[in-house]
Amino acid sequence: MATEKSGKGQQPRLSVRDQTLETLRRRIISLQLPPGEPLSENELAQEMGVSRTPVRESLILLREEGLVQVFPQIGSFVSLVDLARVSEAQFVREAIECASLRDVAADTAGLAGLREMLQSQAAADANGDVEEFFRLDEDFHRELLRLAGHESAWAAVNSAKAHLDRARRLSLRDTRPVATLIKQHTAVVDALEAGNLADADSSLRLHLRGVFEDVQRIQESTPELFSDGAAPRASRRSVARLT
């Protein structure tokens, strides 16, 4: 990733292209730009205060990641949620996170930190702050890997799950109550605290696989948000904004 030089002692600044890419990717994954949303280079450039070049380059990179689709003579659109990619990402995530549980150090400080995260998640739920819960959920899973000594594996998990994250955000809006997710997190921590690896493993797998049931329910009510791998149909290229 290209960076620009900054003053002494300061962190390198991202290039305009990379800032644009990061912003667009975040907006797509957070559903600010929902599946099927048309993307205008001119409008995005004006909105973000940049030229069309970094927007065009970013859309090309997002297309390679499967988050943007380009139809000649028609335009660019946020891709529909790809069920095959969701499944692949879930496989990677479950394999890495569950395998790491056996290495989690059941130290008092580490488990206490997880308990504090659960309290913060409950506070976010009480405030109805879905975005804050999503961030805290990410922190919880990353912390499990850190306690296992495998935090570097989070990069592999994170790079694989862009489509999965969109599906998870849809589920937080429309299906599973946040309280249910917190209860599942708590079951994992309880099992680790008791030294019961089998229960920790089964609880984490149940938690991670819940997204498939959520996706099935969402797909039944809003099939236009999803791709099944077939060629896109014209009627699926224009999707109303999520509310």
Short mmCIF file of C-alpha atoms in Angstrom, two decimals, residues 15-132:
data_model
loop_
_atom_site.label_atom_id
_atom_site.label_comp_id
_atom_site.label_asym_id
_atom_site.label_seq_id
_atom_site.Cartn_x
_atom_site.Cartn_y
_atom_site.Cartn_z
CA SER A 15 -1.97 8.16 -0.44
CA VAL A 16 -5.14 9.78 -1.77
CA ARG A 17 -5.89 6.59 -3.70
CA ASP A 18 -5.48 4.40 -0.62
CA GLN A 19 -7.57 6.74 1.52
CA THR A 20 -10.28 6.64 -1.15
CA LEU A 21 -10.07 2.85 -1.35
CA GLU A 22 -10.27 2.47 2.42
CA THR A 23 -13.26 4.79 2.65
CA LEU A 24 -15.21 3.11 -0.14
CA ARG A 25 -14.45 -0.36 1.18
CA ARG A 26 -15.61 0.62 4.67
CA ARG A 27 -18.80 2.17 3.30
CA ILE A 28 -19.59 -0.98 1.30
CA ILE A 29 -18.95 -3.36 4.20
CA SER A 30 -20.91 -1.17 6.63
CA LEU A 31 -23.85 -1.15 4.15
CA GLN A 32 -23.74 2.64 3.81
CA LEU A 33 -23.42 1.66 0.16
CA PRO A 34 -25.82 -1.31 0.04
CA PRO A 35 -25.77 -4.28 -2.35
CA GLY A 36 -26.84 -3.22 -5.83
CA GLU A 37 -26.17 0.50 -5.26
CA PRO A 38 -25.06 2.30 -8.46
CA LEU A 39 -21.65 3.96 -8.20
CA SER A 40 -20.93 7.17 -10.09
CA GLU A 41 -17.26 8.14 -10.35
CA ASN A 42 -18.21 11.80 -10.70
CA GLU A 43 -20.56 11.82 -7.70
CA LEU A 44 -18.17 9.88 -5.48
CA ALA A 45 -15.24 12.11 -6.44
CA GLN A 46 -17.24 15.24 -5.68
CA GLU A 47 -18.55 13.84 -2.41
CA MET A 48 -15.08 12.77 -1.23
CA GLY A 49 -13.29 15.85 -2.48
CA VAL A 50 -10.90 14.02 -4.78
CA SER A 51 -10.39 13.69 -8.53
CA ARG A 52 -11.96 10.88 -10.54
CA THR A 53 -8.62 9.05 -10.87
CA PRO A 54 -8.36 7.68 -7.29
CA VAL A 55 -12.05 6.78 -7.38
CA ARG A 56 -11.64 4.91 -10.67
CA GLU A 57 -8.53 3.09 -9.39
CA SER A 58 -10.29 2.19 -6.14
CA LEU A 59 -13.30 0.77 -7.96
CA ILE A 60 -10.97 -1.42 -10.03
CA LEU A 61 -9.37 -2.80 -6.84
CA LEU A 62 -12.76 -3.30 -5.20
CA ARG A 63 -13.88 -5.15 -8.31
CA GLU A 64 -10.93 -7.53 -7.90
CA GLU A 65 -12.06 -8.08 -4.30
CA GLY A 66 -15.57 -8.89 -5.48
CA LEU A 67 -17.18 -5.88 -3.82
CA VAL A 68 -17.90 -3.96 -7.02
CA GLN A 69 -19.34 -5.14 -10.33
CA VAL A 70 -18.85 -3.27 -13.60
CA PHE A 71 -21.24 -3.72 -16.52
CA PRO A 72 -20.03 -2.27 -19.85
CA GLN A 73 -22.29 0.47 -21.22
CA ILE A 74 -24.31 0.37 -17.97
CA GLY A 75 -22.07 1.34 -15.06
CA SER A 76 -20.54 0.24 -11.78
CA PHE A 77 -22.54 -1.17 -8.86
CA VAL A 78 -21.89 -2.43 -5.36
CA SER A 79 -21.86 -6.19 -5.80
CA LEU A 80 -24.63 -8.32 -4.39
CA VAL A 81 -23.67 -10.44 -1.39
CA ASP A 82 -21.97 -13.51 -2.86
CA LEU A 83 -23.14 -16.60 -0.97
CA ALA A 84 -20.17 -18.66 -2.16
CA ARG A 85 -17.76 -16.06 -0.78
CA VAL A 86 -19.69 -15.92 2.50
CA SER A 87 -19.34 -19.69 2.85
CA GLU A 88 -15.63 -19.64 2.01
CA ALA A 89 -14.94 -16.85 4.48
CA GLN A 90 -16.90 -18.63 7.20
CA PHE A 91 -14.84 -21.80 6.58
CA VAL A 92 -11.58 -19.86 6.94
CA ARG A 93 -12.75 -18.03 10.03
CA GLU A 94 -14.08 -21.09 11.81
CA ALA A 95 -10.98 -23.14 11.03
CA ILE A 96 -8.59 -20.49 12.36
CA GLU A 97 -10.53 -19.34 15.40
CA CYS A 98 -11.57 -22.77 16.65
CA ALA A 99 -8.13 -24.26 16.11
CA SER A 100 -6.62 -21.45 18.16
CA LEU A 101 -8.78 -22.13 21.22
CA ARG A 102 -6.53 -24.94 22.40
CA ASP A 103 -3.73 -22.39 22.76
CA VAL A 104 -5.71 -19.81 24.71
CA ALA A 105 -3.93 -19.15 27.98
CA ALA A 106 -6.52 -19.39 30.76
CA ASP A 107 -4.85 -16.60 32.72
CA THR A 108 -6.92 -14.45 35.05
CA ALA A 109 -6.02 -11.17 33.35
CA GLY A 110 -6.88 -12.45 29.87
CA LEU A 111 -10.26 -13.82 30.90
CA ALA A 112 -11.00 -10.68 32.89
CA GLY A 113 -10.35 -8.66 29.75
CA LEU A 114 -12.84 -10.79 27.84
CA ARG A 115 -15.42 -10.24 30.60
CA GLU A 116 -14.94 -6.49 30.30
CA MET A 117 -15.53 -6.75 26.56
CA LEU A 118 -18.79 -8.59 27.23
CA GLN A 119 -19.89 -5.77 29.54
CA SER A 120 -19.09 -3.20 26.85
CA GLN A 121 -21.06 -5.23 24.32
CA ALA A 122 -24.04 -5.31 26.68
CA ALA A 123 -23.80 -1.53 27.09
CA ALA A 124 -23.77 -1.06 23.31
CA ASP A 125 -26.85 -3.28 23.03
CA ALA A 126 -28.63 -1.33 25.77
CA ASN A 127 -27.92 1.87 23.84
CA GLY A 128 -29.11 0.35 20.57
CA ASP A 129 -25.71 1.05 19.02
CA VAL A 130 -25.30 -1.69 16.40
CA GLU A 131 -22.16 -0.16 14.89
CA GLU A 132 -20.43 -0.07 18.28
#
